[in-house]
mmCIF file with all atom_site columns, C-alpha atoms in Angstrom:
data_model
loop_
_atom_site.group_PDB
_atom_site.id
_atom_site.type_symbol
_atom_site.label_atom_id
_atom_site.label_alt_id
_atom_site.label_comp_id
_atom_site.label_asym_id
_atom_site.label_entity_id
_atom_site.label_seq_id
_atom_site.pdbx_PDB_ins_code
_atom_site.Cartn_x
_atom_site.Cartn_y
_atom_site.Cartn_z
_atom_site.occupancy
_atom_site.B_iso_or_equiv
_atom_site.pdbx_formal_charge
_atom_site.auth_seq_id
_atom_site.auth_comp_id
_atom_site.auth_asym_id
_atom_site.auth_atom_id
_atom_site.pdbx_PDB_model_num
ATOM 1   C CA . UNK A 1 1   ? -9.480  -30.104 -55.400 1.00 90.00 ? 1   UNK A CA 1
ATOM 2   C CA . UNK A 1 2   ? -11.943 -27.448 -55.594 1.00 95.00 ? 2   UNK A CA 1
ATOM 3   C CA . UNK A 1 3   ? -12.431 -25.320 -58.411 1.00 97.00 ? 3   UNK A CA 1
ATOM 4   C CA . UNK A 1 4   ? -13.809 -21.788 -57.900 1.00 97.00 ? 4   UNK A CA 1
ATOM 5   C CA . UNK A 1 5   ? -15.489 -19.716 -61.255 1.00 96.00 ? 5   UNK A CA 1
ATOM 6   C CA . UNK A 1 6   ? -16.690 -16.366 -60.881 1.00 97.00 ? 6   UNK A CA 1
ATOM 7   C CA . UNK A 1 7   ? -18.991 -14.136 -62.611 1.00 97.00 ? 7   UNK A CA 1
ATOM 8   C CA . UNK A 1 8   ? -20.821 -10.717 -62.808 1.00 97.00 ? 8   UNK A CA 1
ATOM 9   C CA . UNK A 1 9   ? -17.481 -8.096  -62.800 1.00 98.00 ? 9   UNK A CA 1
ATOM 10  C CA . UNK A 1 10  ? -17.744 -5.222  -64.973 1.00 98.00 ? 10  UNK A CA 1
ATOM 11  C CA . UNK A 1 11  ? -18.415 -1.797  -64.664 1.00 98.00 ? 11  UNK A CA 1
ATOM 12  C CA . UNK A 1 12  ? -21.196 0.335   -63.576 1.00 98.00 ? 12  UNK A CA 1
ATOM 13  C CA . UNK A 1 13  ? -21.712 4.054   -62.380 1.00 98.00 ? 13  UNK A CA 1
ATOM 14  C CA . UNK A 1 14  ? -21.570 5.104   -58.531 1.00 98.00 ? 14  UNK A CA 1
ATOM 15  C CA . UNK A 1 15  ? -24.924 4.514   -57.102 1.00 98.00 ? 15  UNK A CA 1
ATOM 16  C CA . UNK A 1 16  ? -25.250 1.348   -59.705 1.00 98.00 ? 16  UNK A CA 1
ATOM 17  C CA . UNK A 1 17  ? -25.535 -2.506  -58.588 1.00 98.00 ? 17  UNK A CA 1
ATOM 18  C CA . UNK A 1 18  ? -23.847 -5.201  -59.419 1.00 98.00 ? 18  UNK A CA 1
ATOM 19  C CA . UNK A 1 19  ? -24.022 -9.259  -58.587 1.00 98.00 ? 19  UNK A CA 1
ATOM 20  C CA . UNK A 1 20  ? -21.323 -11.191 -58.460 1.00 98.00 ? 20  UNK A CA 1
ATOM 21  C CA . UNK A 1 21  ? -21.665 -15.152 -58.807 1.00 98.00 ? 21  UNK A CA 1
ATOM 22  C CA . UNK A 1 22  ? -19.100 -17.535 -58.100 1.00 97.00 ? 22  UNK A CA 1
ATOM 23  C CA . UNK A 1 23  ? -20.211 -21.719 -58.978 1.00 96.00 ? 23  UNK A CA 1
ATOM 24  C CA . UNK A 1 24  ? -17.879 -23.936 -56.964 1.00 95.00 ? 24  UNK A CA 1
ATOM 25  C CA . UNK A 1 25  ? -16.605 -27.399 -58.093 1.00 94.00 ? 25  UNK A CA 1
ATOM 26  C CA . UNK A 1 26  ? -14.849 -30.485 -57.443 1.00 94.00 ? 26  UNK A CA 1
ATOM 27  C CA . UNK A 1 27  ? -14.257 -31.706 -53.800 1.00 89.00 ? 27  UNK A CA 1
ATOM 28  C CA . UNK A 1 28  ? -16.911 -29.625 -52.022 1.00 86.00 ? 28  UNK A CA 1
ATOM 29  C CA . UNK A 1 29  ? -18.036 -31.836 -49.121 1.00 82.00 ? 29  UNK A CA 1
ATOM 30  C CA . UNK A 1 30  ? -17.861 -31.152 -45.776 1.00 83.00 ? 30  UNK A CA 1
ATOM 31  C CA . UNK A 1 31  ? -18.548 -27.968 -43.768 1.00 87.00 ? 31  UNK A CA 1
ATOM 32  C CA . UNK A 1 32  ? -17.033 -24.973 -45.393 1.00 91.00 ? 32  UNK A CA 1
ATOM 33  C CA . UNK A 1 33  ? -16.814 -21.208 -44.875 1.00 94.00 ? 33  UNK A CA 1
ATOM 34  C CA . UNK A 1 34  ? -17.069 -19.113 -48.460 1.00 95.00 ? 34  UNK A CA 1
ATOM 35  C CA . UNK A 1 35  ? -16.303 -15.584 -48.740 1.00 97.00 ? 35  UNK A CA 1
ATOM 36  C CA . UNK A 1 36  ? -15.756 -12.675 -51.349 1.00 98.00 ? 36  UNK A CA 1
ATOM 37  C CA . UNK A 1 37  ? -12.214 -10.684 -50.888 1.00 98.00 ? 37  UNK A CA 1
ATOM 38  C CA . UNK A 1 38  ? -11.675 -7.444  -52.895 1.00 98.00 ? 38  UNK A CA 1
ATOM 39  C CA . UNK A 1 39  ? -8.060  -6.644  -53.808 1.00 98.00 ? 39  UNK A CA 1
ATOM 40  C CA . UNK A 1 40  ? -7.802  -2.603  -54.806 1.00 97.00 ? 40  UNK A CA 1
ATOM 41  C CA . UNK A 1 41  ? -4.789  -1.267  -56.755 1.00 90.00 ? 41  UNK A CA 1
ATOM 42  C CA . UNK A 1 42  ? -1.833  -0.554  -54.636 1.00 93.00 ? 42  UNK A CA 1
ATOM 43  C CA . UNK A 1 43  ? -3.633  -1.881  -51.135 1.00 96.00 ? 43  UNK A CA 1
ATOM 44  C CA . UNK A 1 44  ? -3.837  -5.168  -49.828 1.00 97.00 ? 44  UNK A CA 1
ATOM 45  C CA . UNK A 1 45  ? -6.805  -7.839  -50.078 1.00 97.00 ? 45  UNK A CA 1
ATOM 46  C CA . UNK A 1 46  ? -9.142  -7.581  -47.113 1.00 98.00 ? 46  UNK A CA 1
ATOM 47  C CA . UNK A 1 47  ? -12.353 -9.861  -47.332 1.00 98.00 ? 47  UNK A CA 1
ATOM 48  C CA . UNK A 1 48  ? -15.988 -8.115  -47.910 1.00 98.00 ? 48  UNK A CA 1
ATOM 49  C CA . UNK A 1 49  ? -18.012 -10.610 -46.425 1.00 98.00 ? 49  UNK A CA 1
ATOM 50  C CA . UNK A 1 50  ? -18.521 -14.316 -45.580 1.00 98.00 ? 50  UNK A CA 1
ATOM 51  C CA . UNK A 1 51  ? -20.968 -17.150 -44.943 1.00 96.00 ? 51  UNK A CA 1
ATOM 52  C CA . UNK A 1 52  ? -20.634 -20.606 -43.160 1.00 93.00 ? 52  UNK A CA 1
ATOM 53  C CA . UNK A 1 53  ? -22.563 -23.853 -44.445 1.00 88.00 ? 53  UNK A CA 1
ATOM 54  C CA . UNK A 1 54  ? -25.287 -23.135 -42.233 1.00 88.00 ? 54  UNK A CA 1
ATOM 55  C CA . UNK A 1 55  ? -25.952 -19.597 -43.336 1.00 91.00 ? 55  UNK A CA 1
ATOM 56  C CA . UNK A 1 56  ? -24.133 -17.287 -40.886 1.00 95.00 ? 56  UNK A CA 1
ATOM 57  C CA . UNK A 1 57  ? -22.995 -14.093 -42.475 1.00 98.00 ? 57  UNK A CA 1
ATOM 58  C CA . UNK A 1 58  ? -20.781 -11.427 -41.591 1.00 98.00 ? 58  UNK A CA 1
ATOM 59  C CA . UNK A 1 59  ? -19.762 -8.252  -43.316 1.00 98.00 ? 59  UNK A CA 1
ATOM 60  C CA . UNK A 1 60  ? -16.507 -5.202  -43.459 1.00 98.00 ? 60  UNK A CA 1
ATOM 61  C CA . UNK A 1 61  ? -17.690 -1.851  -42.318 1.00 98.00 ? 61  UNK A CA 1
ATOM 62  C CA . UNK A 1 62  ? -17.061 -0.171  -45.453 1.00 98.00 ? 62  UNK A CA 1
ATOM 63  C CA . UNK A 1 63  ? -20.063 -2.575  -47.054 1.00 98.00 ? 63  UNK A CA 1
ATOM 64  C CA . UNK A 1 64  ? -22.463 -2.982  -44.412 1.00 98.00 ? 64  UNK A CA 1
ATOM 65  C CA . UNK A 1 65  ? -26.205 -2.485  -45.651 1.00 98.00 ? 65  UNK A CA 1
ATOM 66  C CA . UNK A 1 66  ? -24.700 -2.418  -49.090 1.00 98.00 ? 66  UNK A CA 1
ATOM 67  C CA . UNK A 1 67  ? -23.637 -5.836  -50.266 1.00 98.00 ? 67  UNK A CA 1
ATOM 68  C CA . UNK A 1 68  ? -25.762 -9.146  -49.551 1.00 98.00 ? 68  UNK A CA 1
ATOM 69  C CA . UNK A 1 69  ? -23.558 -12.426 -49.244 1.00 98.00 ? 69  UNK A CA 1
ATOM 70  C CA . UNK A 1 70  ? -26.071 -15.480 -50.316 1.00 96.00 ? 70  UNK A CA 1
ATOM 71  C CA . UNK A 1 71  ? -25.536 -18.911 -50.502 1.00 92.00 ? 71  UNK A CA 1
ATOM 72  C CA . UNK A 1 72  ? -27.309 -21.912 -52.354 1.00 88.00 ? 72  UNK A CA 1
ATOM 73  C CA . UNK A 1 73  ? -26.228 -25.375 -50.901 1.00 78.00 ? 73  UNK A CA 1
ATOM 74  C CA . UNK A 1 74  ? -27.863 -27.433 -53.404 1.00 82.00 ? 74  UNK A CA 1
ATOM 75  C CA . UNK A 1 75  ? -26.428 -25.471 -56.655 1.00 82.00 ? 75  UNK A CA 1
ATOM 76  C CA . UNK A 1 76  ? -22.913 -24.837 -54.739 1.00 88.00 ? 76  UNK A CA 1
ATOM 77  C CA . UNK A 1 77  ? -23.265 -21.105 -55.492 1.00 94.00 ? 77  UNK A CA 1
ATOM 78  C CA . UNK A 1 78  ? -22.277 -18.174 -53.544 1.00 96.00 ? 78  UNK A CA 1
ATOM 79  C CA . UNK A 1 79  ? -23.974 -14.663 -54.665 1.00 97.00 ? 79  UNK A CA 1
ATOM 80  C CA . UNK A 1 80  ? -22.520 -10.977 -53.685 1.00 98.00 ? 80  UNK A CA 1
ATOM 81  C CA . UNK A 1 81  ? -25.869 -8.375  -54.452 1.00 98.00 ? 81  UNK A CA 1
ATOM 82  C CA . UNK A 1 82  ? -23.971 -5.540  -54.222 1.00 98.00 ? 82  UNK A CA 1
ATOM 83  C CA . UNK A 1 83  ? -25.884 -2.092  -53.912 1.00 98.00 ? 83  UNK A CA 1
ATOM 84  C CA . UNK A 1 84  ? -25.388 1.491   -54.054 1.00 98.00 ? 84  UNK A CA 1
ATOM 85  C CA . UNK A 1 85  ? -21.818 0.926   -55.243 1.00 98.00 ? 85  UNK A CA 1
ATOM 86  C CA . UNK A 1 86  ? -19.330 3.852   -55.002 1.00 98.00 ? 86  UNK A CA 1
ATOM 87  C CA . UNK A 1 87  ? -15.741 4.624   -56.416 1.00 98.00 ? 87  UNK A CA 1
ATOM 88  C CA . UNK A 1 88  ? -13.903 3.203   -53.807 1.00 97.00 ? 88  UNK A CA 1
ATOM 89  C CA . UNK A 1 89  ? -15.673 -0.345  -54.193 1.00 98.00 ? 89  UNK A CA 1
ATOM 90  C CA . UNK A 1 90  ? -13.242 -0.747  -57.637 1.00 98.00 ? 90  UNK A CA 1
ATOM 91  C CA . UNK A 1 91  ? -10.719 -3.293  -57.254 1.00 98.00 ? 91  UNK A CA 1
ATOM 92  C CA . UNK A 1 92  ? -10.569 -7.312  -58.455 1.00 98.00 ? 92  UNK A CA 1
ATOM 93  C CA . UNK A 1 93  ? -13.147 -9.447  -56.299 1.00 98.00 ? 93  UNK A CA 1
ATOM 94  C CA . UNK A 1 94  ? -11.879 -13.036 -55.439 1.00 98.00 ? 94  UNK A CA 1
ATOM 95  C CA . UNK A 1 95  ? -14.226 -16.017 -54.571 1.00 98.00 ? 95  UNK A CA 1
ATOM 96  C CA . UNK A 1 96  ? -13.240 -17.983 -51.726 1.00 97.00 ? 96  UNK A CA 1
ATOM 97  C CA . UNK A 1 97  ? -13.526 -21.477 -50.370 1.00 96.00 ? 97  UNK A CA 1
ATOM 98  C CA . UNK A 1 98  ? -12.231 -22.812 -46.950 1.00 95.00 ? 98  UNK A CA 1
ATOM 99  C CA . UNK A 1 99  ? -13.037 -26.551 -45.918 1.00 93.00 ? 99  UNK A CA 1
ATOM 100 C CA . UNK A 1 100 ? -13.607 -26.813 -41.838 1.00 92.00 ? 100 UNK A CA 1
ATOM 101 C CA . UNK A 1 101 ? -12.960 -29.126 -39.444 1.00 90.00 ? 101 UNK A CA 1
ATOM 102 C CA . UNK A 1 102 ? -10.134 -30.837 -42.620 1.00 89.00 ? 102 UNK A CA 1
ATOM 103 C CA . UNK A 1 103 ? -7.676  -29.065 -44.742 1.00 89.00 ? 103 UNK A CA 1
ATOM 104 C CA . UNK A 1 104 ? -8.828  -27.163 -47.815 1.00 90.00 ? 104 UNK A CA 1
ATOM 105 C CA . UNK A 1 105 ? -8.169  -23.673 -49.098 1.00 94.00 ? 105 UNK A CA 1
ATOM 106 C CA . UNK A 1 106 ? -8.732  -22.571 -52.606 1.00 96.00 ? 106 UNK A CA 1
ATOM 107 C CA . UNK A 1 107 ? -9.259  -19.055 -54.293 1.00 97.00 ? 107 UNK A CA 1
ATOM 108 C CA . UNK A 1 108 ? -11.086 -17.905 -57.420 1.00 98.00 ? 108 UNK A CA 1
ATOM 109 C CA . UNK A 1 109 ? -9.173  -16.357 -60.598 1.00 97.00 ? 109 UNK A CA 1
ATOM 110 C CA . UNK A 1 110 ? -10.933 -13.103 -59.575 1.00 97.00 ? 110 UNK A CA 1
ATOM 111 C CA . UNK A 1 111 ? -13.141 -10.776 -61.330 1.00 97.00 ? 111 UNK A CA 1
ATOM 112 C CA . UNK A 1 112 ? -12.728 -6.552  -61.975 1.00 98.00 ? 112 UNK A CA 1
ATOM 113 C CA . UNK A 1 113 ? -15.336 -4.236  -60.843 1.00 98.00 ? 113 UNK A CA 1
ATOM 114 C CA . UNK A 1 114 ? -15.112 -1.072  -61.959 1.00 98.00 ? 114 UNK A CA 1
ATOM 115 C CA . UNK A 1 115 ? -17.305 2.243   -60.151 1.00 98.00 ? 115 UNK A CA 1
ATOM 116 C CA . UNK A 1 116 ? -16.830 5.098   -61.973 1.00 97.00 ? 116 UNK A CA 1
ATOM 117 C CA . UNK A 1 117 ? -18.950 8.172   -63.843 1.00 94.00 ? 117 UNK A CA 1
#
């Protein structure tokens, strides 16, 4: 069991910056990929960006050379610097944990972000 608490949601104005934290718990050995989804109202939740144990990042389109996925092995934290946010960036962020190599898949409760003037 892994337990997933996130932090850093609220709101800000476009062209504001946010960081979102998320402190993972519990069963987290192993080799695992972590991630930050974003779930806006009315559309479906499509991941923002990810990063594997060993530090390997990847990024959607719409955030590229905006948002910074981090990770810190030792504290079992995983960090979304998130930059020149706009309007369209509003929707519930989820943490995400996925175990590789063995089963394990858990999600965060989510946290809002709000861009708006």
């Amino acid at each position: 069991q892994v337990q997933l608490v996130e932090s850093g949601g609220g709101w800000v104005q476009p062209g504001g910056s946010l960081r979102l934290s998320c402190a993972a718990s519990g069963s987290i050995f192993g080799i695992s990929t972590m991630g930050w989804y974003r779930q806006a109202p009315g559309k479906q939740r499509d991941v923002v960006a990810t990063i594997t144990s060993g530090g390997s990042t990847s990024y959607a389109a719409s955030v590229k050379g905006r948002f910074t996925i981090s990770r810190d092995n030792a504290k079992s934290i995983v960090y979304l610097q998130m930059l020149s946010l706009k309007p369209e960036d509003t929707a519930v962020y989820y943490c995400h944990f996925q175990r590789i190599f063995a089963p394990g898949e858990y999600w965060g409760q989510g946290t809002q972000v709000t861009v708006s003037s």
